[in-house]
Short mmCIF file of C-alpha atoms in Angstrom, two decimals:
data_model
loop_
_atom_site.label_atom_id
_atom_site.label_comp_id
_atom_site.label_asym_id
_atom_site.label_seq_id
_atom_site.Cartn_x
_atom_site.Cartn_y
_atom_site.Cartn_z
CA UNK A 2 -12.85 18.88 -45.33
CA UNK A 3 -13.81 17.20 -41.98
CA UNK A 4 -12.72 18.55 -39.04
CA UNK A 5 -11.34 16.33 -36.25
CA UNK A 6 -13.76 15.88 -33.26
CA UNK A 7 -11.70 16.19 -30.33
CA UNK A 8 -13.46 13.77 -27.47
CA UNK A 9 -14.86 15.79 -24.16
CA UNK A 10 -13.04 14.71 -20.88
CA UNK A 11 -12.12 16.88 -17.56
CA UNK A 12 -9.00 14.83 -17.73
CA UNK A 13 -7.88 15.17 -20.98
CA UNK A 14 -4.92 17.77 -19.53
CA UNK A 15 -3.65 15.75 -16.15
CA UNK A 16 -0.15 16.66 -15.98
CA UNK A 17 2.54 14.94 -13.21
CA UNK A 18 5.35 16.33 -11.58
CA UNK A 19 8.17 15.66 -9.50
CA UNK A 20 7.66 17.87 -6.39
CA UNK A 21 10.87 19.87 -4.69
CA UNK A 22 14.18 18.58 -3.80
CA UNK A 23 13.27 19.36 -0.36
CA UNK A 24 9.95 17.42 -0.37
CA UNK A 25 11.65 14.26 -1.02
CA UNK A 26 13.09 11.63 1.51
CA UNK A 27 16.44 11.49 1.49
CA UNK A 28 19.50 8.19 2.44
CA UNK A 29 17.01 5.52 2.01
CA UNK A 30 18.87 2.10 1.35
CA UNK A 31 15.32 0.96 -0.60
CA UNK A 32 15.38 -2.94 -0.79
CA UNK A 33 17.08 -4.62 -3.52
CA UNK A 34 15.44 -7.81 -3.36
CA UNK A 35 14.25 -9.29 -7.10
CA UNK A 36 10.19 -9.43 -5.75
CA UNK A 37 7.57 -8.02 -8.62
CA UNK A 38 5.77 -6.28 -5.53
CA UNK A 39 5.70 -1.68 -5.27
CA UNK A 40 8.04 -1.81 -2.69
CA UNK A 41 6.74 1.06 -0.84
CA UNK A 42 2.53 1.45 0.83
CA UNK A 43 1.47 5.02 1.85
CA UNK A 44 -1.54 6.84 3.64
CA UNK A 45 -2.61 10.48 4.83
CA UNK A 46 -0.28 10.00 8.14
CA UNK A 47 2.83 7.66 7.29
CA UNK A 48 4.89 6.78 4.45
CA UNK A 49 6.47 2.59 4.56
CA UNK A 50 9.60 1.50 2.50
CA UNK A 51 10.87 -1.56 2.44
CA UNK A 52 14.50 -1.15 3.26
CA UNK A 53 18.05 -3.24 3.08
CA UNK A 54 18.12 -4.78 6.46
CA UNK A 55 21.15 -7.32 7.47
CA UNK A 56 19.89 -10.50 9.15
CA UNK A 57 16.40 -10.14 8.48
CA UNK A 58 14.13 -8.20 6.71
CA UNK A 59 12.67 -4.69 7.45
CA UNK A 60 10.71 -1.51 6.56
CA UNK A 61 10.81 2.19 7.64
CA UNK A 62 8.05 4.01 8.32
CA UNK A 63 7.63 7.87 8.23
CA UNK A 64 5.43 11.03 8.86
CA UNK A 65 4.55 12.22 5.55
CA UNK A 66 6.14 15.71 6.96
CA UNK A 67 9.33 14.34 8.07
CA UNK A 68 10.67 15.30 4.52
CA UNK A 69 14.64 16.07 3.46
CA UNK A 70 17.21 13.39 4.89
CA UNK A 71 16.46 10.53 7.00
CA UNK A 72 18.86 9.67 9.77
CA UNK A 73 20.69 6.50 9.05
CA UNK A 74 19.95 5.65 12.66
CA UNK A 75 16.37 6.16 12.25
CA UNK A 76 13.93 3.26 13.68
CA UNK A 77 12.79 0.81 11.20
CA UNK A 78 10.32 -2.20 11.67
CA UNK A 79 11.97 -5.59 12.45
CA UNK A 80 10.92 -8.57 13.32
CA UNK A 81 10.69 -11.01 9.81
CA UNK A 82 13.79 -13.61 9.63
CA UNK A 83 13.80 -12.93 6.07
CA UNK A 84 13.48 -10.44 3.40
CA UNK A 85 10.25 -8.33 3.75
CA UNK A 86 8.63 -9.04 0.12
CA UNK A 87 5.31 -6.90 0.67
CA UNK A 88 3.84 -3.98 2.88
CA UNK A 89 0.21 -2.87 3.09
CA UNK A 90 -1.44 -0.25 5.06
CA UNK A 91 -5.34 -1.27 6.30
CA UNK A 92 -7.92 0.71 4.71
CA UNK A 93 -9.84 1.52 8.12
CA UNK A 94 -7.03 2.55 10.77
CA UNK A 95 -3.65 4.29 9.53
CA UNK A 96 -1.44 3.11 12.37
CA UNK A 97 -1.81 -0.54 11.11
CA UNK A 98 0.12 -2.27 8.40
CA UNK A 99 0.85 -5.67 6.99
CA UNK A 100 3.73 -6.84 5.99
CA UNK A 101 5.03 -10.41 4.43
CA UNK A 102 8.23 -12.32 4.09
CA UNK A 103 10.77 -14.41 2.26
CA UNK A 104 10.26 -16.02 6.33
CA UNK A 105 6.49 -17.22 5.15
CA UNK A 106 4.80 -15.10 7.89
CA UNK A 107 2.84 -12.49 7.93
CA UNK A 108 2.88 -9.76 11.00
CA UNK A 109 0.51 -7.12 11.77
CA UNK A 110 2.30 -3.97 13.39
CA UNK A 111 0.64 -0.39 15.47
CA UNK A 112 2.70 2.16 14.37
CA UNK A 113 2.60 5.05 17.42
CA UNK A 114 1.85 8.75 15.59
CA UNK A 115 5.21 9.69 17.82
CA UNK A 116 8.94 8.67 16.28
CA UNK A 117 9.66 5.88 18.44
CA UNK A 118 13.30 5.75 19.97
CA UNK A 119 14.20 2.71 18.71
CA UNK A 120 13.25 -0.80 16.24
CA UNK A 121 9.70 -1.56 16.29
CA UNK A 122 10.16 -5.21 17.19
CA UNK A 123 7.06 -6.86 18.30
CA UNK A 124 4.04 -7.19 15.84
CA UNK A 125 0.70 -7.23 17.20
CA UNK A 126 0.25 -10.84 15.72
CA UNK A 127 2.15 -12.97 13.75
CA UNK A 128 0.19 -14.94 11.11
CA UNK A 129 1.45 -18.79 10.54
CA UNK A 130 -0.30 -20.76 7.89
CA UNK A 131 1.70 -20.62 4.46
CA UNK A 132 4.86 -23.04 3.80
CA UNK A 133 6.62 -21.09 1.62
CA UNK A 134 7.69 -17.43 1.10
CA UNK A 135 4.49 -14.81 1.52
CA UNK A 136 4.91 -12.46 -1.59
CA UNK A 137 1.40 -10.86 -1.45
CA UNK A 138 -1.08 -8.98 0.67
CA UNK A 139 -4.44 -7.02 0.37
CA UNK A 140 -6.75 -5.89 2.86
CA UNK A 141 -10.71 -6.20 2.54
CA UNK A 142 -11.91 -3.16 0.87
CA UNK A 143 -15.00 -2.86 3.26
CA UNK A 144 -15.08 -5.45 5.95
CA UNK A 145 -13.01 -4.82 9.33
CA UNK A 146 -9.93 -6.73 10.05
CA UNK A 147 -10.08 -8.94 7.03
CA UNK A 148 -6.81 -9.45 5.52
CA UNK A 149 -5.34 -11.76 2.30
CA UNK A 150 -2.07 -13.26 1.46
CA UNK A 151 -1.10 -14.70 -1.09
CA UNK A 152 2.58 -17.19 -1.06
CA UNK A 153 4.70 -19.13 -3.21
CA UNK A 154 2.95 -22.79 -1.89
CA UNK A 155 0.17 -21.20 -4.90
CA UNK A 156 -2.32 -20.79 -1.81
CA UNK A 157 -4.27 -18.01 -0.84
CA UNK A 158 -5.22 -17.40 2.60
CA UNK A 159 -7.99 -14.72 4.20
CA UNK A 160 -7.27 -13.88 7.32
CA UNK A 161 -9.30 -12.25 10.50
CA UNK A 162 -6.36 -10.36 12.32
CA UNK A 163 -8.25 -9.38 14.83
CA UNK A 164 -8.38 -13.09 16.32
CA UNK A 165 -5.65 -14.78 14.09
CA UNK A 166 -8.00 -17.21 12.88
CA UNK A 167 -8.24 -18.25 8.75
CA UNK A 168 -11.01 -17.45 7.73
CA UNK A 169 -10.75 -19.30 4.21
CA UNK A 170 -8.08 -21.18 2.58
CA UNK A 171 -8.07 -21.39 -1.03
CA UNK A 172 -5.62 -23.92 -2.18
CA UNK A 173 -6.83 -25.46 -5.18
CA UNK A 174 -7.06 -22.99 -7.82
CA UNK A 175 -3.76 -22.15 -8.52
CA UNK A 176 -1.66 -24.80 -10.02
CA UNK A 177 1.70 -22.28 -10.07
CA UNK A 178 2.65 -19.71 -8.51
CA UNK A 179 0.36 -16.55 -8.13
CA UNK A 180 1.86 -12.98 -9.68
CA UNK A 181 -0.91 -10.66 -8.51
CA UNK A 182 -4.52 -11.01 -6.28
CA UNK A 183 -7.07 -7.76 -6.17
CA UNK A 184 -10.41 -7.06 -4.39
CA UNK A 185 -13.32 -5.94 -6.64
CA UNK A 186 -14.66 -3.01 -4.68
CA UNK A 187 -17.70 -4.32 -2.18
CA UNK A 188 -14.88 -6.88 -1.64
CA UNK A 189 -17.29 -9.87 -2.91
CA UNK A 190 -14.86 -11.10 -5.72
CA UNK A 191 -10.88 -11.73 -6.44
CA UNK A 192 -9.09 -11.28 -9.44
CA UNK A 193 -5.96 -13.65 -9.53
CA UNK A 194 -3.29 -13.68 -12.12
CA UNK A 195 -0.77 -16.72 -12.24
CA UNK A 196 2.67 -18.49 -13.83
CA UNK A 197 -0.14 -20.66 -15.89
CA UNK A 198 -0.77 -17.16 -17.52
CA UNK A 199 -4.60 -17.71 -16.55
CA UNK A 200 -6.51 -14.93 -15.50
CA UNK A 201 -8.99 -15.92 -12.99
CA UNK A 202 -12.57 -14.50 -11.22
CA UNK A 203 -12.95 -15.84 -7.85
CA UNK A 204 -16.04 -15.95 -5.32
CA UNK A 205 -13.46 -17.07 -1.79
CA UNK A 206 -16.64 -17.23 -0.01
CA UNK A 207 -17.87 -20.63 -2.31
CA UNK A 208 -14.41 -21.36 -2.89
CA UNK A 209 -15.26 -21.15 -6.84
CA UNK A 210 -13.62 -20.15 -9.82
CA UNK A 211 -16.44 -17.69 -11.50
CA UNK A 212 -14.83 -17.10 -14.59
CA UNK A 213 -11.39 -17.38 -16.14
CA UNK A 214 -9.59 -16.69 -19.17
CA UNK A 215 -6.48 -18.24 -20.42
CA UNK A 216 -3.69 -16.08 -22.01
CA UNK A 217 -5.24 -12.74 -21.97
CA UNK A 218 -1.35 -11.48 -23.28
CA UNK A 219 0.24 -14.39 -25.52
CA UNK A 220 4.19 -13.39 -23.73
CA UNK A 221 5.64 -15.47 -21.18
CA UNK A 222 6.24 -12.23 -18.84
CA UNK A 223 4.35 -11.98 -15.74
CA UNK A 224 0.28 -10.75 -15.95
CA UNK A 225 -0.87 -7.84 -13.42
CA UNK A 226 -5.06 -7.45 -13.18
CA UNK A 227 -7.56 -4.76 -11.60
CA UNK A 228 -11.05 -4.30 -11.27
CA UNK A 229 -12.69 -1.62 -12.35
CA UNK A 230 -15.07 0.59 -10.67
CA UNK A 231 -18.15 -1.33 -12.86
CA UNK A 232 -16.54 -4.42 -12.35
CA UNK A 233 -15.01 -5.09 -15.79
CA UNK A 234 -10.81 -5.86 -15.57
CA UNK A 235 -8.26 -4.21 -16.27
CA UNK A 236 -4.85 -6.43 -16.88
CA UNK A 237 -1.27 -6.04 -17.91
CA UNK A 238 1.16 -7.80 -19.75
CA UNK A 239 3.12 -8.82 -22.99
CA UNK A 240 2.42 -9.80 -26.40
CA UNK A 241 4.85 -12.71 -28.23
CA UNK A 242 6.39 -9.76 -29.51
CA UNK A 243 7.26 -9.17 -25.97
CA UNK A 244 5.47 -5.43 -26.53
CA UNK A 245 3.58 -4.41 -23.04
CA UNK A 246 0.28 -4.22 -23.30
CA UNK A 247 -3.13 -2.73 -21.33
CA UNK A 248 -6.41 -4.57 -21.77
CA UNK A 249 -9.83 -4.11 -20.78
CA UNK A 250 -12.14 -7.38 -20.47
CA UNK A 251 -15.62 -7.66 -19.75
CA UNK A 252 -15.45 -11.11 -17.16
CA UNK A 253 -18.90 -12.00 -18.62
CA UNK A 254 -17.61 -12.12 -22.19
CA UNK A 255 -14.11 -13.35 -21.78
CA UNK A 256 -13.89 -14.36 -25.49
CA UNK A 257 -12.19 -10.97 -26.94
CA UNK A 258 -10.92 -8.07 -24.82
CA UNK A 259 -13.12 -5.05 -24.96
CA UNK A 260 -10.02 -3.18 -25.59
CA UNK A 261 -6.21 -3.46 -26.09
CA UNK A 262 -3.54 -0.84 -26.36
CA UNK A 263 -0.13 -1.99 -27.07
CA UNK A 264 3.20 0.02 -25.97
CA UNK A 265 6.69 -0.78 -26.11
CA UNK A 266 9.16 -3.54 -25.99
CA UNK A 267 10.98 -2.80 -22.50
CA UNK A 268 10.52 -6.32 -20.10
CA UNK A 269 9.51 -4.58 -16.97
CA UNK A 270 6.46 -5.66 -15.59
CA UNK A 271 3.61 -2.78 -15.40
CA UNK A 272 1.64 -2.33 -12.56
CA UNK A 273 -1.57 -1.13 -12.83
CA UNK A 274 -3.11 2.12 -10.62
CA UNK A 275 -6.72 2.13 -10.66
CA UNK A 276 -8.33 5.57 -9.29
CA UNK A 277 -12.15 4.38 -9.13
CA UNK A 278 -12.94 8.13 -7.98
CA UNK A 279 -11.74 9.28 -11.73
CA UNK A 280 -11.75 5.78 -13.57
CA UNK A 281 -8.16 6.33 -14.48
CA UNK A 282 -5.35 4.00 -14.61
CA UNK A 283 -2.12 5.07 -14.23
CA UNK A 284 0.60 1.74 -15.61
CA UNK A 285 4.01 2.21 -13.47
CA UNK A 286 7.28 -0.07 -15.11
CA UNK A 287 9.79 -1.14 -12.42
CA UNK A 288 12.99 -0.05 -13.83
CA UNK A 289 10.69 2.40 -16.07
CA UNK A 290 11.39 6.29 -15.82
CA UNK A 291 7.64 7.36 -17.00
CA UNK A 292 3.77 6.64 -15.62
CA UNK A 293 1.63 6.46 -18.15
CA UNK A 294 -2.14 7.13 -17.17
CA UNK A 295 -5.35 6.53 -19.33
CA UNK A 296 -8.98 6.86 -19.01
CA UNK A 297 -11.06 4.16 -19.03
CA UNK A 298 -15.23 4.71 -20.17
CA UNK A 299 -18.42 3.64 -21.75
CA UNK A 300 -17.74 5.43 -24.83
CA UNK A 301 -15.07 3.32 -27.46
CA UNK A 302 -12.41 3.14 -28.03
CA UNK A 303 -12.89 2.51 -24.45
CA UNK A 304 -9.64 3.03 -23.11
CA UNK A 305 -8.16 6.10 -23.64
CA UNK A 306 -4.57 7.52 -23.32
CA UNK A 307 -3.94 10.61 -21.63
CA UNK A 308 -0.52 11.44 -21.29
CA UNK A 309 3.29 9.97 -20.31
CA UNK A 310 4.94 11.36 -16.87
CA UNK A 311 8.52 11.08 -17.45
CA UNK A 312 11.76 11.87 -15.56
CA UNK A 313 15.33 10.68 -15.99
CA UNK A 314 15.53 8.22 -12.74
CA UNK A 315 14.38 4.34 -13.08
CA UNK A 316 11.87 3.39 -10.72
CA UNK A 317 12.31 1.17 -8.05
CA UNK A 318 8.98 0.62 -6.87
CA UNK A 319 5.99 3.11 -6.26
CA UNK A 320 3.65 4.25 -3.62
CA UNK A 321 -0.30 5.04 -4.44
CA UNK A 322 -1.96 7.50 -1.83
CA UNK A 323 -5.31 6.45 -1.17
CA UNK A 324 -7.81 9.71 -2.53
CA UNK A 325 -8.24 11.03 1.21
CA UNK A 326 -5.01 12.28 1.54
CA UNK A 327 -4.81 14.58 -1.40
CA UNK A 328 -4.67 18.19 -1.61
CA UNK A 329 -8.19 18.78 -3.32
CA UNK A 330 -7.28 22.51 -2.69
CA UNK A 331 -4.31 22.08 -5.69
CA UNK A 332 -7.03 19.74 -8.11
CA UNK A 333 -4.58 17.31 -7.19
CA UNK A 334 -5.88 14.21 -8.37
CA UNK A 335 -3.14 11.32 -7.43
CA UNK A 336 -0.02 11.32 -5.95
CA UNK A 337 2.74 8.91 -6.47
CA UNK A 338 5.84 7.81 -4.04
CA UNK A 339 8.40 7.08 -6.63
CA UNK A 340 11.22 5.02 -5.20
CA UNK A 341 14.56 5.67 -6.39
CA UNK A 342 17.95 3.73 -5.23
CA UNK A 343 18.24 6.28 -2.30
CA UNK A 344 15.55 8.35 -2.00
CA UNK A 345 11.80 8.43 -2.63
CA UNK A 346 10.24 11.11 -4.92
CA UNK A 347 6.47 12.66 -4.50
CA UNK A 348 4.60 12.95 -7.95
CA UNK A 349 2.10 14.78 -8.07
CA UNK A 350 -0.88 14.59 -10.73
CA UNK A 351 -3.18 17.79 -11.24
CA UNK A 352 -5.99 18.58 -13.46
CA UNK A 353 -5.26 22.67 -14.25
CA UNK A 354 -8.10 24.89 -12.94
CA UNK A 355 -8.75 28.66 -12.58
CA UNK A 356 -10.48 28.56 -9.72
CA UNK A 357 -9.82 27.74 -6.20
CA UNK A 358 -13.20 26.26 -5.31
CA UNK A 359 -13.89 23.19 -4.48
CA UNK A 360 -14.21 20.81 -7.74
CA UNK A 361 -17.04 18.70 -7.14
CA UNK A 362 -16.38 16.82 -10.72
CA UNK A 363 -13.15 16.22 -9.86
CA UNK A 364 -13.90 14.75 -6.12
CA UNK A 365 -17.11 12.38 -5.76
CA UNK A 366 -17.30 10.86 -2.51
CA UNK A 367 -14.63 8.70 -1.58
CA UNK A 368 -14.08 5.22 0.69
CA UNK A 369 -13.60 6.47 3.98
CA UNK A 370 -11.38 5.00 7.28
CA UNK A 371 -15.22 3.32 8.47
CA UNK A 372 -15.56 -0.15 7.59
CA UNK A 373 -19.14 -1.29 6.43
CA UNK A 374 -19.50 -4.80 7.79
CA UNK A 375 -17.48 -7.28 10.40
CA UNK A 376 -15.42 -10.22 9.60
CA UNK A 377 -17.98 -12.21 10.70
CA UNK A 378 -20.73 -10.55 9.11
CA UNK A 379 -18.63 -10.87 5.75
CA UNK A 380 -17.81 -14.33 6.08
CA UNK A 381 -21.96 -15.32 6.50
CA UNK A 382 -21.96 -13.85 3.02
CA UNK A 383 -23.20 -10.02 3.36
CA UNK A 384 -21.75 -7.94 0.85
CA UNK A 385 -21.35 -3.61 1.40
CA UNK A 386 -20.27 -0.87 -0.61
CA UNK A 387 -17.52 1.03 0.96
CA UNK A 388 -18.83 3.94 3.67
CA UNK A 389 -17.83 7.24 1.63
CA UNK A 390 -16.94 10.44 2.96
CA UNK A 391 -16.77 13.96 1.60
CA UNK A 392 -13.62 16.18 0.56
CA UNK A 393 -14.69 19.06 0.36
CA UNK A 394 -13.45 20.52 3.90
CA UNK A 395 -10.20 18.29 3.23
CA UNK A 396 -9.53 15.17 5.31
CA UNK A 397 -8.23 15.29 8.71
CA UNK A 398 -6.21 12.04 9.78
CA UNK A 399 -8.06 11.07 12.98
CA UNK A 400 -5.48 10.66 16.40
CA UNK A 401 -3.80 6.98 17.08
CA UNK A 402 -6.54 3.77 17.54
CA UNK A 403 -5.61 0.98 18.63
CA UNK A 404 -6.54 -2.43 16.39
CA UNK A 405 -9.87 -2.99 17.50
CA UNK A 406 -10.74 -7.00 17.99
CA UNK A 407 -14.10 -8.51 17.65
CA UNK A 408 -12.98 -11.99 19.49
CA UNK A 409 -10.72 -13.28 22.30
CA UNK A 410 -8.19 -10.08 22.66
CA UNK A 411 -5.20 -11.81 21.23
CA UNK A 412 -3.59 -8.12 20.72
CA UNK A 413 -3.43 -7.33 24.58
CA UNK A 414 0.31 -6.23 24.94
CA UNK A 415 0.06 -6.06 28.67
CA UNK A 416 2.15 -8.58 31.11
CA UNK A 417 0.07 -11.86 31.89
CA UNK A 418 1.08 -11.39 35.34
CA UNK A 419 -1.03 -7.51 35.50
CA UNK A 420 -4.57 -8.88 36.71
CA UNK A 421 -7.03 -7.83 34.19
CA UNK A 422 -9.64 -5.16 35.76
CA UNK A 423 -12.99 -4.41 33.31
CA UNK A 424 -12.33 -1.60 30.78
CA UNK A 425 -14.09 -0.14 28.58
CA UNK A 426 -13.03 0.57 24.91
CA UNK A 427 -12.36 4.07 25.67
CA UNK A 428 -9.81 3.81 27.92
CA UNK A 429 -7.91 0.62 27.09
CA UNK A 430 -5.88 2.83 24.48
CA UNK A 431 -5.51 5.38 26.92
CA UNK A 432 -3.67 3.24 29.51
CA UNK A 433 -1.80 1.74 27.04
CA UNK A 434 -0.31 4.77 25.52
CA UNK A 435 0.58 6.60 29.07
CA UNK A 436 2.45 3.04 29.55
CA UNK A 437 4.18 3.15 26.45
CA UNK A 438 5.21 6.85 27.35
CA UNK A 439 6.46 5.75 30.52
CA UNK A 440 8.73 2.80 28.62
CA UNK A 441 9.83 5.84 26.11
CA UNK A 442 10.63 8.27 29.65
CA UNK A 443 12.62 5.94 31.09
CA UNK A 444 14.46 5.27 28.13
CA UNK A 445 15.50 8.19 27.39
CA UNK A 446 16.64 8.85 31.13
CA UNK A 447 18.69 5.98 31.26
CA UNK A 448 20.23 7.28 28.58
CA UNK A 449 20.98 10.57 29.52
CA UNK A 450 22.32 9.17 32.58
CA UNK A 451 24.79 7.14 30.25
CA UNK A 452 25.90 9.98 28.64
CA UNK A 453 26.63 11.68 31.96
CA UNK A 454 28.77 9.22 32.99
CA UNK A 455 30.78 9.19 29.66
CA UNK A 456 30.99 12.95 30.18
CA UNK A 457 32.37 12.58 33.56
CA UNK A 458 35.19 10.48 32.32
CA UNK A 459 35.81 12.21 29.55
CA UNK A 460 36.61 15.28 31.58
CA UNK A 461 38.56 13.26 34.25
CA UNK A 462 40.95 12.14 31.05
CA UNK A 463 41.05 15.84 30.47
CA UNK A 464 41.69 16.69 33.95
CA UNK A 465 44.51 14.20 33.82
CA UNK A 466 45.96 15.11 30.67
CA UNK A 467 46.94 18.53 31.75
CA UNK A 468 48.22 17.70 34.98
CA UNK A 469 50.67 15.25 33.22
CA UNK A 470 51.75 18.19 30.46
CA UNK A 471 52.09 20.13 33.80
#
């Protein structure tokens, strides 16, 4: 009698779960605007979730620590016209993110490590250049400053923020409107997705369409695609059926996928995880209570399935921390921000270990904050791997930095009517956090001072009160 060979993998036994009640964030009125983006963008120092906002659109942003119940007076980001459709923090400095709106702008905030005391209200540049609504945005894996969007006018736009200029406009390729838009991972090539259910390869540099494949899933729901570490694709979507389905292509074979696994019949579109560091993707459903994760290698069937995370809550949208802000001391391996209707949920995914050394196998070198190349230097058509860094002493969040710019200084927030003295790069952060202190001091005094004065009269009511019942 044979015996069944069970296949070799570190991650054959990656388990998720939901961490405390206490380690959640509590009262958040999560957005409930019908968009097919995650909703929610997270790094080592601040959690973002787009919220409910009346007359506008808007997102909250948190310390990962400030866990438990959020104050419903707590400061959120304002500043779109419009619902906020998508939020994305930049690879190379965690005080910046991106976000885009129903408005068809795109605005570039500094978030301050310190709780501000009130609305973040003025973006460090607003972006003008799409006619209709701004549904997508990815920064440049490895190339400072570089930012895409992607909007409903079926163009795509890459962006230097650190002038404001376009840097390309691609607005021939897409006939309909685009579902999904990822970097491979020197940041060289696109992978689009799009309402003509094409699935398209895209040098933006040449302004070409490399390779393309039309119906890679036969349904009529939306398509989601990755790259893969080695450059192959990963994409999601539905069969005629209408079954949800995960397949692997090869772009320079786009005939047959390399591999296709087929789930279940539920319409939510799946969007696709991809951990290069493991070469795992994890497929989260909105309106979906389970994450399903499988391994992708050289070996057929080629994609493999690991395991299901579920839990009894729908998902409203999901947060993916980058690999540097894991607890490599716990073999955690990812760690999900499941949104819920009011309240987002940490889950956490561990590969079980004995001991509590390091795991080298577990935790290659990862893409650091450093960014490889320039704007420009990416534009004249140099291409660089990511700068990697090391986990094994765990990953400190460096203090605040200001946007660096490698132009005209479009982000100076100072008064035009200050007269400009010669700074170095050093200091020009420095002087403009001690003057954002000072805005934040005299706040606060004025008011204190208020409530003084209410005091005052409030006790002079009092004061009058009993003399009358005297």
């Amino acid at each position: 009698m044979s015996r069944r060979v069970v296949r070799q993998s570190k991650f054959r036994h990656v388990f998720g779960q939901a961490a405390k009640a206490d380690q959640a964030y509590e009262d958040i009125r999560v957005s409930k605007v019908t968009w097919d983006s995650s909703f929610c963008a997270v790094n080592p120092k601040f959690l973002a979730i787009i919220v409910e906002a009346g007359g506008g659109g808007a997102f909250i942003v948190l310390p990962l620590a400030k866990t438990g119940r959020v104050d419903k007076n707590y400061p959120l980001v304002t500043g779109h016209t419009a619902p906020v459709l998508d939020i994305d923090w930049c690879p190379h400095n965690d005080n910046v993110i991106a976000s885009a709106s129903d408005d068809t702008t795109i605005m570039v905030w500094q978030i301050p490590d310190y709780t501000p005391m009130r609305n973040i209200t003025e973006p460090i540049i607003t972006l003008e250049g799409h006619s209709k609504r701004v549904g997508i945005l990815s920064w440049h894996p490895t190339a400072r400053n570089v930012l895409l969007s992607a909007g409903g006018d079926n163009m795509i736009i890459i962006w230097n923020v650190g002038t404001g200029e376009v840097l390309l406009s691609l607005d021939d390729m897409h006939p309909d409107v685009i579902h999904s838009v990822c970097w491979n991972s020197n940041g060289s090539l696109l992978a689009t997705t799009c309402k003509d259910k094409t699935l398209r390869i895209i040098d933006p540099r040449k302004g070409q369409v490399v390779a393309e494949r039309a119906r890679p899933h036969e349904g009529a729901r939306p398509l989601r695609a990755v790259f893969t570490a080695d450059g192959k694709l990963l994409s999601t979507g539905f069969s005629r059926m209408s079954e949800r389905q995960l397949a692997l292509w090869d772009p320079n074979n786009f005939e047959e996928p390399v591999a296709l696994q087929e789930m279940d019949t539920s319409n939510g579109v799946l969007l696709p995880f991809y951990d290069p560091d493991s070469s795992i993707v994890y497929l989260c459903g909105k309106g979906d209570s389970s994450i399903r994760y499988f391994e992708i290698t050289d070996e057929p069937p080629f994609v493999h399935y690991l395991n299901t995370f579920s839990s009894k809550e729908p998902q409203r949208g999901m947060g993916f921390m980058p690999k540097r802000g894991l607890d490599v001391s716990k073999c955690e391996i990812a760690r999900f921000y499941k949104l819920h209707e009011r309240k987002c949920e940490p889950i956490i995914m561990t590969v079980p270990r004995k001991s509590d050394l390091f795991q080298d196998d577990l935790y290659p070198d990862t893409p650091g904050l450093e960014p490889a190349l320039e704007a420009d230097e990416w534009l004249s058509g140099q291409d660089a791997d990511p700068v990697l860094i090391s986990l094994r002493d765990g990953y400190v969040p460096p203090k605040h930095r200001e946007l660096r710019v490698t132009k005209r200084n479009i982000l100076d927030v100072r008064p035009p009517s200050v007269p400009r003295r010669s700074q170095s790069s050093s200091d020009a952060p420095l002087s403009h956090t001690l003057e954002t202190l000072l805005e934040e001091i005299k706040a606060l005094r004025e008011r204190v001072q208020a409530q003084e004065q209410r005091i005052t009269a409030l006790e002079n009511m009092l004061c009058e009160l009993v003399d009358g019942t005297d």
